Amino acid sequence: MRFKSIASGFTRFGWGLLPASCLLLSVGLGGCGDNQSGLSEPAPVGGPALMRRLTESQYRATINDVFGPGISIPARFERGLRVEGLLAIGTSESGMSAFSVEQYDAAALSIADTVLGAEHRDRFLNCATASEGAFDAQCTTQFVQQYGMQLWRRPLTDPEVSSLVNAAHQGFIQLGDYYEGLKYALVGLLVAPDFLLRIERTQAPPEGSGPGQLDAFSRAARLSFFLTNASPDKELLRAAAAGELDTPEGLASQVDRLIASSRFTRAVRAFFEDMLQFDLFADLAKDPVIYPAFNSTLAADAQEQTLRTITDLLIEQNGDYRDLFTTRNAHLTRALGIAYRVPVPTRKGWEVSEFSADSNRAGIQTHIAFLALHSHPGRSSPSLRGKAIREVFLCQEVPPPPPEVNFSVVQDPSDANLPTARDRLELHRTEPSCAGCHRIMDPPGLALENFDGLGTFRTVENGAAIDASGSLDGIDFTNTNGLAQALHDHRETPRCLVEKMYRFAVGRDTVWDERPYMDYLTETFAVHSYSVPQLMRAIALSKNFFAIAPPTGETSHNLAGLSPANGATR
Amino acid sequence: MNTFPRRTFLRGALRGAAVGVALPLLNCFLDSNGKAYAATGQRIPLRFGTWVWGCGFIPEKWIPATTGRDYVMPEHLAPLEPYRDQLALFSGFDVKLDGVANKPHITGCLGLRSGIPVPDENVKAPTLDVLIGDAIGNGSRFRSIEVSTSGIQRSYSYRTAGSPNPSEISPLALYQRIFGEGFQDPNSIAFKPDPKYMVHQSVLSAIGDDRQRLMRTVGAEDRHRLDEYFTSIRQLEQQLALQLQPPAPVEGFVMPAAPADVALDSEMDNVLVIHRLMAGLLAKALQCNQTRVFNVLFSDTTSNLRRRGTIDTHHTLTHEEPEDPTLGYQREVAWFAQQSMQAWREFLDELASIPEGDGTLLDNCMVLAHSDCSIAKAHAVEGIPTMVAGGGNRIRTGYHLAGSADPISRIGLTVQQAMGLQVERWGSLSMETNKSITELLV
Amino acid sequence: MPIVRDDNLAGAAQWMAASGQYNRAARISLALLLLFYTSFTYAQLPFVQNGKAGFVISQFRYALPQDAAETGACPQGMSLNVQDIFAQTAAGKRLPQESDNEYSARLRSGGELFATAADGQNLCMNPEAGEPDPHFRTVDLSTMPMPGIDLDGGHSAEDRAENTCEHVAFTGTDGETGIDNQFYRVVGCSASFQSTGPSNGFDTEMLTGSWGILMTLSGLDDIVDDDSVEVSIYANSDPIQLSPGRKPLAYATYLADPDPEFSATTQGRIKDGILTTDPTDVLFHHVVNSMYLRRPLRAARLQLAVSEDGRLEGYLAGYAPVEAMYNVLYGYRDGKTSTGELAPLRLRSGSANGAAQVLGHTCNGAYHALYRYADGHRDPETGRCTSISTQYRIEALPAFVIERNENDIGQGISAERSNAL
């Protein structure tokens, strides 16, 4: 039974049925033993309670939500750690260096200066009695309790409150100014691990056995970061305290409220930025002679274009996720117009139009952000693009090349006998040690060869006409529009999104026993016409989302023996 | 129930302990501070200065052919060879005009220093030296000291528009200002620690007290990560403790003698003499904590420097002198550009000649050197030559970096960050940037 | 002296040869190649959409012959500035024991005499108050090969008789006759206009976005042979877009200056890949030392080679009104601030006198020389010509030009826009 459920759908490298050599990949579409369990949620599985570090965007969004817009956060955040394809999973594993803590500390001082400075403090302090010259214990306690709850995502214990009130008091004594002292209570809140780390806490399972549950405030935090990319707001904290998140109605009402809020867009953007690996733009370089139009403005606008296309289609229009691979909606700036070779009349900022039907710009996989990111500095790369299509959109993992491979042929575009990338890669596909993977990676990538290493359309390479025909798991096509349709129709396309979305939501990789739950979500996604907000709603309402598995200390050692000896897949 | 990761089969082994992103940085941080304390047992402040020369450079004589550490110093940089490891060269960074008309020699210089291109002398202040001075200059007698060595009363340090911080132009006047009336023995000034550091430290200490409680609530791997967090908090506490100690006593400070009065003449040899005198006085002033910020104008942006026996100035030559057809550049202009780099070398010599801690004063100064344009003939503000020198192990130097037409405000932003200013974004219009030059930062 | 020129085809051939890129044999094969390619690739030429193509000027400089040192154009030497002139007088000689600084100060004040009219007016601001300056050297030789086009040949003789003044035309770099470039005679002996000098590098301002020029072709059916295309020329409202290597980028979008004074439309034709146009008056912006000026060119014509990748290369030539040319190059008398007010006199006068000093001329010398060589737009009352034949060498790249009252916004893209201009 278990075996069948794994084999369902397209062969999934990540599920490890296939040796790393790739040679078995030609199996293609495997058996179709669909799980027919209908739309009732399988029993919750759950993972460990996690300790997740706030991402930069979560930190900024939370400060924005708690203290209002316009609070400057002058900090340099460390790069995130990408694990299993997602930064969200890395937040459960990355450490916290001295540099980071120094930055958090400086940001906390600056935020406290703004919040409690003479100009703004009345907005945050509800104490008519407070003045510079006297310490006001009651007002301080109230301040610490109110903002402590919002920043630590739970009520503070009495010792925690009195420690922070004491810090403010000591500050007053040393500095002679009530507000100056109070700043240090806020600094204490903002530098504490309880703010910077989402430390999940559990409660005993309802019936005393089976998977455990997150406590109410940890549930609120999971919901809130998943649906707004920030800490819970006051209303959600109230509902958590009142036990409303334990009832299906109470939970649904909060989930629907968050999805309807303008902050939901932030969460969808955070997910896709992570899934599309936009953090890699920080390292992206292009040869300025070959791609003169590439600069930091273009790089920033390209990412924003794809994100606008996504949120416009998925949220504003509540569209079908699969249409992201065929949409011709064009969100453009003038910098992008140069790379796309289209006019952009709007002089500053964004305009919305549509790429023409014959423009070869159907789908976000034909955007500059995808094409430029998955290319070399001086040329396109069918292999990198094909690999990204497999891994990013279809969750099919391609192993790295064998160590002894000779790349000199592919990397020498000057060979006049091999003018196009297709010609050069043909050598790889005839080399046995390379053929398996390149047969998987290259065909979808070759369909994007009409775009150069930046993403500008072209019809010739080194004087030879480009053949953009390719295939994707049994569907043949002759141009990029064909690839667009194939991605749209691929059965792994929605399933992959479901899996990544859930991993993003819970901050860990999925486990073996969560297969039926993935099937359930995938079917729910289909029933709702592949609406991403509906998928996120289904996740947020599911029991699996909050489930905590008992610790499995020994498991990993036991399992090591089951795996192939080489293990060389990274 | 199988709750092992779905990929375990393929992987063959689970990951080991959690990944700490920046542990090497942690060690490095300890080393650097450890060293700084080791020499004196006290803290030595990092000072900041700018050194400006006018009328740009000859690109083929200045820009190294390669980037990175192993570049060959072109002819005009040759005098700086002894400082190779303490010098970062920046080529190809632009003042972005955004269609603003280029006010020759003004827009570039102030654009670089303020992050805003201006079409006239209405500076959008403050300039970055003032921002840095406000952050680090509090404990010293002068917020900053400005000198101009070519006889022109001018400065490109602005707190507010229209009122530049005036430069001293005579070595004697500079001497009297620093070492004349009001000068105190640097080793006898009473030190009063800022109580803010004490309050701040006790807040962090309270957070550290929570360690045991939290450790109990998380699993083994997360305990490792929490431990790293608490170690980082402890280090921050130690840094603050340092602020509560008095600054290092000034060892080996010798009161300088008053310089002879010299003629103010923009002839190059004379200017080099004045410059060396003023650099020496400035170094002494830094040594005994009279100031922590300085701005040196070696030659004005419309340079009035002259070569002995001629009457054409450097600036007029940039416009009048034809290009030498065999050299491909202006021969006389090149001489001035080369002499300017010689003067820069001599400035660094003065800073490096004063021992401090286990290094020299230069190790405890970060100096930003720049011009107002790249090719003066065309008043081009693209690719203005810029250098950062000194900083010891508190910044990273010893390389040439090409900017690929990035906004030059990236340099200004990073310099502020390296000086410890908490700023994440700087400049305006196309010059607004949050992209630090990570190569410069430790 | 007007000269009747060859037929257009031969002229084009000569031009192409002159451009140094093709020899005659190559031209024929290129033409064949273009013919062959036309049917196959024309629809895909990305810079032509719906018969319309836009361009941004990417290089713009005076078309001048080789330096005086090579051609012997200036047997009396180069033009002098006021301090040079003073230094040549008895009073201007250096005194024994006079220091550099003292002599330099004396030269400055001595030079001021030559920059000031008898009635005390500054000559840069009032050049007509001064006399023609014998130290302002000009070119009377006509033997040097001259890049450019024939402005007054091949057109009606009556026009010429009415409108132009007597002048000697040059012979082109490939032997074509009738090249009119009186402007060269004025500046040819100025050191700053030699190839090593700074005066012909003024497109720096263009590349930093202070001003720019756009062009469109409409009714374009064929980039090799098309007997009728409409050609428009505009000032650019937007800064030119550059690569990190500071080279202009193709396919950027620009807004044409909405002020109708800064746009002009004329009729043109393409033969063997060479676009030529009928004359029209054009006006461009110009910026000097942060002052905004106007650069007009009357009866301007284009002769441009059109390449398959959308690059244009050739000449823009016409008649520059003398008063305006004096302002643009020498006097800045009508210089405006960025907000449109007349710039302070100190800035205008200081810039003009400073430029005269560093570039090596006198303002009155330049002014009178411009009139002396003027060959166009003869004033019927005074009989004096008021404009001077001037040639620019230009290059252009494909661009999207958004024009006033245009309904072709978004060609190639759907018309639906949420955020149109």
mmCIF file of N, CA, C and O in Angstrom, chain A residues 2 51 60 74-76 78 84 91-99 101 103 105-106 191 193 397 503 509-513 552 556 559 563-564 567, chain B residues 1-4 6-12 14-15 18-19 22 25-26 199-200 203 213-214 222 225 228-229 232 235-236 417 422 424 436 441:
data_model
loop_
_atom_site.group_PDB
_atom_site.id
_atom_site.type_symbol
_atom_site.label_atom_id
_atom_site.label_comp_id
_atom_site.label_asym_id
_atom_site.label_seq_id
_atom_site.Cartn_x
_atom_site.Cartn_y
_atom_site.Cartn_z
ATOM 1 N N ARG A 2 1.796 1.235 0.911
ATOM 2 C CA ARG A 2 2.649 2.414 0.990
ATOM 3 C C ARG A 2 3.423 2.570 -0.320
ATOM 4 O O ARG A 2 3.538 3.642 -0.874
ATOM 5 N N MET A 51 12.085 25.547 16.272
ATOM 6 C CA MET A 51 12.547 26.863 16.670
ATOM 7 C C MET A 51 13.014 27.547 15.385
ATOM 8 O O MET A 51 14.046 27.184 14.831
ATOM 9 N N ARG A 60 10.778 42.757 9.432
ATOM 10 C CA ARG A 60 10.333 44.085 8.997
ATOM 11 C C ARG A 60 8.814 44.203 9.024
ATOM 12 O O ARG A 60 8.257 45.215 9.447
ATOM 13 N N PRO A 74 17.324 50.154 10.580
ATOM 14 C CA PRO A 74 18.637 50.233 9.921
ATOM 15 C C PRO A 74 19.521 49.055 10.291
ATOM 16 O O PRO A 74 20.471 49.193 11.027
ATOM 17 N N ALA A 75 19.196 47.881 9.767
ATOM 18 C CA ALA A 75 20.003 46.704 10.080
ATOM 19 C C ALA A 75 20.352 45.965 8.807
ATOM 20 O O ALA A 75 19.620 46.016 7.822
ATOM 21 N N ARG A 76 21.484 45.298 8.839
ATOM 22 C CA ARG A 76 21.868 44.439 7.722
ATOM 23 C C ARG A 76 21.651 43.003 8.154
ATOM 24 O O ARG A 76 22.269 42.547 9.105
ATOM 25 N N GLU A 78 21.613 38.881 7.848
ATOM 26 C CA GLU A 78 22.381 37.812 7.219
ATOM 27 C C GLU A 78 21.566 37.139 6.131
ATOM 28 O O GLU A 78 20.344 37.087 6.205
ATOM 29 N N GLU A 84 16.761 21.954 1.495
ATOM 30 C CA GLU A 84 15.731 21.232 0.740
ATOM 31 C C GLU A 84 14.978 22.169 -0.192
ATOM 32 O O GLU A 84 13.759 22.085 -0.339
ATOM 33 N N THR A 91 15.201 28.262 8.098
ATOM 34 C CA THR A 91 14.972 29.038 9.326
ATOM 35 C C THR A 91 14.915 28.130 10.547
ATOM 36 O O THR A 91 15.098 28.593 11.660
ATOM 37 N N SER A 92 14.663 26.854 10.324
ATOM 38 C CA SER A 92 14.642 25.913 11.460
ATOM 39 C C SER A 92 16.025 25.356 11.747
ATOM 40 O O SER A 92 16.179 24.556 12.657
ATOM 41 N N GLU A 93 16.999 25.702 10.951
ATOM 42 C CA GLU A 93 18.326 25.116 11.132
ATOM 43 C C GLU A 93 19.444 26.135 11.305
ATOM 44 O O GLU A 93 20.492 25.804 11.836
ATOM 45 N N SER A 94 19.238 27.351 10.832
ATOM 46 C CA SER A 94 20.370 28.287 10.834
ATOM 47 C C SER A 94 20.639 28.810 12.243
ATOM 48 O O SER A 94 19.725 28.934 13.058
ATOM 49 N N GLY A 95 21.890 29.120 12.479
ATOM 50 C CA GLY A 95 22.293 29.640 13.778
ATOM 51 C C GLY A 95 22.170 31.152 13.831
ATOM 52 O O GLY A 95 21.512 31.772 13.006
ATOM 53 N N MET A 96 22.788 31.739 14.835
ATOM 54 C CA MET A 96 22.672 33.191 15.024
ATOM 55 C C MET A 96 24.040 33.707 15.414
ATOM 56 O O MET A 96 24.479 33.542 16.547
ATOM 57 N N SER A 97 24.721 34.357 14.469
ATOM 58 C CA SER A 97 26.099 34.774 14.713
ATOM 59 C C SER A 97 26.157 36.042 15.548
ATOM 60 O O SER A 97 25.155 36.735 15.728
ATOM 61 N N ALA A 98 27.352 36.355 16.001
ATOM 62 C CA ALA A 98 27.550 37.590 16.750
ATOM 63 C C ALA A 98 27.213 38.795 15.891
ATOM 64 O O ALA A 98 26.634 39.771 16.360
ATOM 65 N N PHE A 99 27.548 38.704 14.617
ATOM 66 C CA PHE A 99 27.216 39.813 13.722
ATOM 67 C C PHE A 99 25.712 40.057 13.710
ATOM 68 O O PHE A 99 25.245 41.186 13.814
ATOM 69 N N VAL A 101 23.448 39.262 15.941
ATOM 70 C CA VAL A 101 22.944 39.779 17.210
ATOM 71 C C VAL A 101 23.289 41.260 17.358
ATOM 72 O O VAL A 101 22.488 42.065 17.812
ATOM 73 N N GLN A 103 23.546 43.346 14.929
ATOM 74 C CA GLN A 103 22.617 44.071 14.055
ATOM 75 C C GLN A 103 21.233 44.170 14.690
ATOM 76 O O GLN A 103 20.594 45.217 14.648
ATOM 77 N N ASP A 105 20.571 44.137 17.791
ATOM 78 C CA ASP A 105 20.679 45.041 18.927
ATOM 79 C C ASP A 105 20.618 46.494 18.458
ATOM 80 O O ASP A 105 19.886 47.315 19.021
ATOM 81 N N ALA A 106 21.380 46.793 17.406
ATOM 82 C CA ALA A 106 21.387 48.164 16.898
ATOM 83 C C ALA A 106 20.007 48.541 16.354
ATOM 84 O O ALA A 106 19.525 49.666 16.550
ATOM 85 N N VAL A 191 15.434 42.267 21.525
ATOM 86 C CA VAL A 191 16.657 41.478 21.366
ATOM 87 C C VAL A 191 16.477 40.066 21.928
ATOM 88 O O VAL A 191 17.279 39.179 21.686
ATOM 89 N N PRO A 193 15.397 36.244 22.663
ATOM 90 C CA PRO A 193 15.180 35.097 21.767
ATOM 91 C C PRO A 193 13.688 34.866 21.511
ATOM 92 O O PRO A 193 13.319 34.358 20.458
ATOM 93 N N GLU A 397 14.036 16.191 -8.572
ATOM 94 C CA GLU A 397 15.408 16.589 -8.278
ATOM 95 C C GLU A 397 16.388 15.962 -9.255
ATOM 96 O O GLU A 397 16.313 14.788 -9.562
ATOM 97 N N ARG A 503 5.628 22.623 3.066
ATOM 98 C CA ARG A 503 6.955 22.681 3.701
ATOM 99 C C ARG A 503 7.278 24.104 4.142
ATOM 100 O O ARG A 503 7.848 24.343 5.200
ATOM 101 N N ASP A 509 10.987 19.683 6.108
ATOM 102 C CA ASP A 509 10.692 18.815 4.989
ATOM 103 C C ASP A 509 9.516 17.917 5.371
ATOM 104 O O ASP A 509 9.276 17.670 6.557
ATOM 105 N N THR A 510 8.772 17.476 4.367
ATOM 106 C CA THR A 510 7.676 16.559 4.668
ATOM 107 C C THR A 510 8.240 15.170 4.967
ATOM 108 O O THR A 510 9.371 14.856 4.594
ATOM 109 N N VAL A 511 7.465 14.353 5.627
ATOM 110 C CA VAL A 511 7.930 13.013 5.995
ATOM 111 C C VAL A 511 7.119 11.958 5.244
ATOM 112 O O VAL A 511 6.078 12.238 4.655
ATOM 113 N N TRP A 512 7.661 10.789 5.311
ATOM 114 C CA TRP A 512 7.112 9.636 4.586
ATOM 115 C C TRP A 512 5.597 9.487 4.769
ATOM 116 O O TRP A 512 4.840 9.357 3.810
ATOM 117 N N ASP A 513 5.169 9.549 6.006
ATOM 118 C CA ASP A 513 3.762 9.264 6.288
ATOM 119 C C ASP A 513 2.819 10.402 5.916
ATOM 120 O O ASP A 513 1.612 10.299 6.091
ATOM 121 N N THR A 552 11.567 11.511 17.820
ATOM 122 C CA THR A 552 11.991 10.239 17.241
ATOM 123 C C THR A 552 13.496 10.184 17.232
ATOM 124 O O THR A 552 14.126 10.176 16.194
ATOM 125 N N SER A 556 16.561 8.079 12.987
ATOM 126 C CA SER A 556 17.467 8.390 11.892
ATOM 127 C C SER A 556 18.573 7.340 11.766
ATOM 128 O O SER A 556 18.933 6.937 10.680
ATOM 129 N N LEU A 559 17.384 4.209 10.096
ATOM 130 C CA LEU A 559 17.056 4.307 8.682
ATOM 131 C C LEU A 559 18.270 4.414 7.792
ATOM 132 O O LEU A 559 18.215 4.140 6.609
ATOM 133 N N SER A 563 19.328 3.111 3.021
ATOM 134 C CA SER A 563 19.529 3.959 1.844
ATOM 135 C C SER A 563 20.679 3.437 0.991
ATOM 136 O O SER A 563 21.543 2.725 1.483
ATOM 137 N N PRO A 564 20.677 3.811 -0.271
ATOM 138 C CA PRO A 564 21.784 3.405 -1.145
ATOM 139 C C PRO A 564 23.095 3.926 -0.591
ATOM 140 O O PRO A 564 23.158 4.984 0.011
ATOM 141 N N GLY A 567 24.683 7.748 -1.797
ATOM 142 C CA GLY A 567 24.152 8.935 -1.127
ATOM 143 C C GLY A 567 24.584 10.246 -1.752
ATOM 144 O O GLY A 567 24.405 11.300 -1.168
ATOM 145 N N MET B 1 4.672 3.963 12.593
ATOM 146 C CA MET B 1 4.685 5.342 12.071
ATOM 147 C C MET B 1 6.085 5.743 11.617
ATOM 148 O O MET B 1 7.050 5.577 12.353
ATOM 149 N N ASN B 2 6.175 6.260 10.431
ATOM 150 C CA ASN B 2 7.463 6.690 9.918
ATOM 151 C C ASN B 2 7.483 8.210 9.751
ATOM 152 O O ASN B 2 6.846 8.755 8.869
ATOM 153 N N THR B 3 8.182 8.866 10.593
ATOM 154 C CA THR B 3 8.231 10.316 10.493
ATOM 155 C C THR B 3 9.629 10.775 10.119
ATOM 156 O O THR B 3 10.003 11.903 10.353
ATOM 157 N N PHE B 4 10.399 9.879 9.566
ATOM 158 C CA PHE B 4 11.716 10.334 9.081
ATOM 159 C C PHE B 4 11.520 11.099 7.776
ATOM 160 O O PHE B 4 10.510 10.942 7.100
ATOM 161 N N ARG B 6 11.411 12.395 4.084
ATOM 162 C CA ARG B 6 11.075 11.650 2.883
ATOM 163 C C ARG B 6 12.308 11.315 2.056
ATOM 164 O O ARG B 6 12.318 10.393 1.273
ATOM 165 N N ARG B 7 13.368 12.055 2.248
ATOM 166 C CA ARG B 7 14.510 11.874 1.370
ATOM 167 C C ARG B 7 15.573 10.969 1.972
ATOM 168 O O ARG B 7 16.607 10.734 1.372
ATOM 169 N N THR B 8 15.314 10.435 3.153
ATOM 170 C CA THR B 8 16.345 9.685 3.842
ATOM 171 C C THR B 8 16.867 8.524 3.023
ATOM 172 O O THR B 8 18.044 8.225 3.009
ATOM 173 N N PHE B 9 15.975 7.881 2.299
ATOM 174 C CA PHE B 9 16.375 6.730 1.497
ATOM 175 C C PHE B 9 17.513 7.074 0.558
ATOM 176 O O PHE B 9 18.464 6.358 0.409
ATOM 177 N N LEU B 10 17.337 8.184 -0.076
ATOM 178 C CA LEU B 10 18.294 8.566 -1.099
ATOM 179 C C LEU B 10 19.566 9.129 -0.490
ATOM 180 O O LEU B 10 20.661 8.905 -0.965
ATOM 181 N N ARG B 11 19.393 9.844 0.564
ATOM 182 C CA ARG B 11 20.479 10.618 1.118
ATOM 183 C C ARG B 11 21.544 9.734 1.737
ATOM 184 O O ARG B 11 22.738 9.969 1.597
ATOM 185 N N GLY B 12 21.122 8.719 2.439
ATOM 186 C CA GLY B 12 22.092 7.808 3.021
ATOM 187 C C GLY B 12 22.520 8.209 4.402
ATOM 188 O O GLY B 12 22.936 7.403 5.189
ATOM 189 N N LEU B 14 21.700 11.274 7.591
ATOM 190 C CA LEU B 14 21.054 12.520 7.970
ATOM 191 C C LEU B 14 22.115 13.587 8.150
ATOM 192 O O LEU B 14 23.281 13.306 8.378
ATOM 193 N N ARG B 15 21.667 14.782 8.076
ATOM 194 C CA ARG B 15 22.603 15.878 8.340
ATOM 195 C C ARG B 15 23.103 15.792 9.771
ATOM 196 O O ARG B 15 22.433 15.258 10.645
ATOM 197 N N ALA B 18 23.179 21.235 13.540
ATOM 198 C CA ALA B 18 22.634 22.397 12.849
ATOM 199 C C ALA B 18 23.761 23.223 12.246
ATOM 200 O O ALA B 18 24.897 23.178 12.697
ATOM 201 N N VAL B 19 23.378 23.963 11.234
ATOM 202 C CA VAL B 19 24.393 24.732 10.520
ATOM 203 C C VAL B 19 24.446 26.142 11.086
ATOM 204 O O VAL B 19 23.463 26.866 11.061
ATOM 205 N N ALA B 22 27.550 31.668 10.480
ATOM 206 C CA ALA B 22 28.710 32.561 10.433
ATOM 207 C C ALA B 22 29.705 32.320 11.555
ATOM 208 O O ALA B 22 30.241 33.241 12.118
ATOM 209 N N LEU B 25 33.147 34.023 11.257
ATOM 210 C CA LEU B 25 33.097 35.444 11.562
ATOM 211 C C LEU B 25 33.269 35.661 13.064
ATOM 212 O O LEU B 25 33.959 36.556 13.519
ATOM 213 N N LEU B 26 32.605 34.788 13.794
ATOM 214 C CA LEU B 26 32.659 34.876 15.250
ATOM 215 C C LEU B 26 34.106 34.806 15.735
ATOM 216 O O LEU B 26 34.558 35.625 16.513
ATOM 217 N N VAL B 199 23.222 50.754 31.262
ATOM 218 C CA VAL B 199 21.827 50.307 31.199
ATOM 219 C C VAL B 199 21.669 49.236 30.133
ATOM 220 O O VAL B 199 21.063 48.185 30.342
ATOM 221 N N HIS B 200 22.258 49.529 28.981
ATOM 222 C CA HIS B 200 22.182 48.608 27.852
ATOM 223 C C HIS B 200 22.770 47.247 28.238
ATOM 224 O O HIS B 200 22.187 46.197 27.991
ATOM 225 N N VAL B 203 20.486 45.192 30.432
ATOM 226 C CA VAL B 203 19.365 44.586 29.706
ATOM 227 C C VAL B 203 19.823 43.293 29.049
ATOM 228 O O VAL B 203 19.152 42.256 29.137
ATOM 229 N N ARG B 213 16.326 28.529 31.337
ATOM 230 C CA ARG B 213 14.898 28.266 31.161
ATOM 231 C C ARG B 213 14.610 27.850 29.721
ATOM 232 O O ARG B 213 13.937 26.849 29.460
ATOM 233 N N LEU B 214 15.167 28.594 28.764
ATOM 234 C CA LEU B 214 14.884 28.307 27.361
ATOM 235 C C LEU B 214 15.513 27.001 26.907
ATOM 236 O O LEU B 214 14.923 26.243 26.156
ATOM 237 N N ASP B 222 18.300 22.251 18.602
ATOM 238 C CA ASP B 222 17.962 23.649 18.831
ATOM 239 C C ASP B 222 18.731 24.219 20.015
ATOM 240 O O ASP B 222 19.013 25.414 20.066
ATOM 241 N N ARG B 225 21.761 25.666 18.722
ATOM 242 C CA ARG B 225 21.522 26.966 18.065
ATOM 243 C C ARG B 225 21.285 28.058 19.090
ATOM 244 O O ARG B 225 21.765 29.187 18.941
ATOM 245 N N GLU B 228 24.462 29.284 20.541
ATOM 246 C CA GLU B 228 25.168 30.246 19.706
ATOM 247 C C GLU B 228 24.593 31.647 19.905
ATOM 248 O O GLU B 228 25.319 32.641 19.996
ATOM 249 N N TYR B 229 23.286 31.721 20.001
ATOM 250 C CA TYR B 229 22.645 33.018 20.237
ATOM 251 C C TYR B 229 23.136 33.623 21.552
ATOM 252 O O TYR B 229 23.528 34.791 21.596
ATOM 253 N N SER B 232 26.574 34.932 21.418
ATOM 254 C CA SER B 232 26.618 36.210 20.704
ATOM 255 C C SER B 232 26.177 37.352 21.614
ATOM 256 O O SER B 232 26.732 38.447 21.584
ATOM 257 N N GLN B 235 28.962 38.290 23.895
ATOM 258 C CA GLN B 235 29.995 39.102 23.226
ATOM 259 C C GLN B 235 29.596 40.554 23.115
ATOM 260 O O GLN B 235 30.409 41.454 23.242
ATOM 261 N N LEU B 236 28.330 40.748 22.855
ATOM 262 C CA LEU B 236 27.820 42.113 22.753
ATOM 263 C C LEU B 236 27.993 42.813 24.101
ATOM 264 O O LEU B 236 28.393 43.975 24.170
ATOM 265 N N GLN B 417 28.975 52.324 7.354
ATOM 266 C CA GLN B 417 28.746 51.069 8.070
ATOM 267 C C GLN B 417 30.035 50.576 8.725
ATOM 268 O O GLN B 417 30.027 50.111 9.863
ATOM 269 N N GLN B 422 24.773 52.822 12.151
ATOM 270 C CA GLN B 422 23.705 51.888 11.850
ATOM 271 C C GLN B 422 22.893 52.505 10.720
ATOM 272 O O GLN B 422 21.930 53.225 10.940
ATOM 273 N N GLU B 424 21.352 51.552 6.743
ATOM 274 C CA GLU B 424 21.170 50.405 5.861
ATOM 275 C C GLU B 424 20.923 50.865 4.446
ATOM 276 O O GLU B 424 21.082 50.110 3.500
ATOM 277 N N SER B 436 25.709 47.217 0.303
ATOM 278 C CA SER B 436 27.029 47.460 0.883
ATOM 279 C C SER B 436 28.084 46.846 -0.023
ATOM 280 O O SER B 436 27.810 45.911 -0.758
ATOM 281 N N LEU B 441 33.843 45.228 4.247
ATOM 282 C CA LEU B 441 33.426 45.014 5.627
ATOM 283 C C LEU B 441 34.006 43.711 6.173
ATOM 284 O O LEU B 441 34.121 42.733 5.444
#
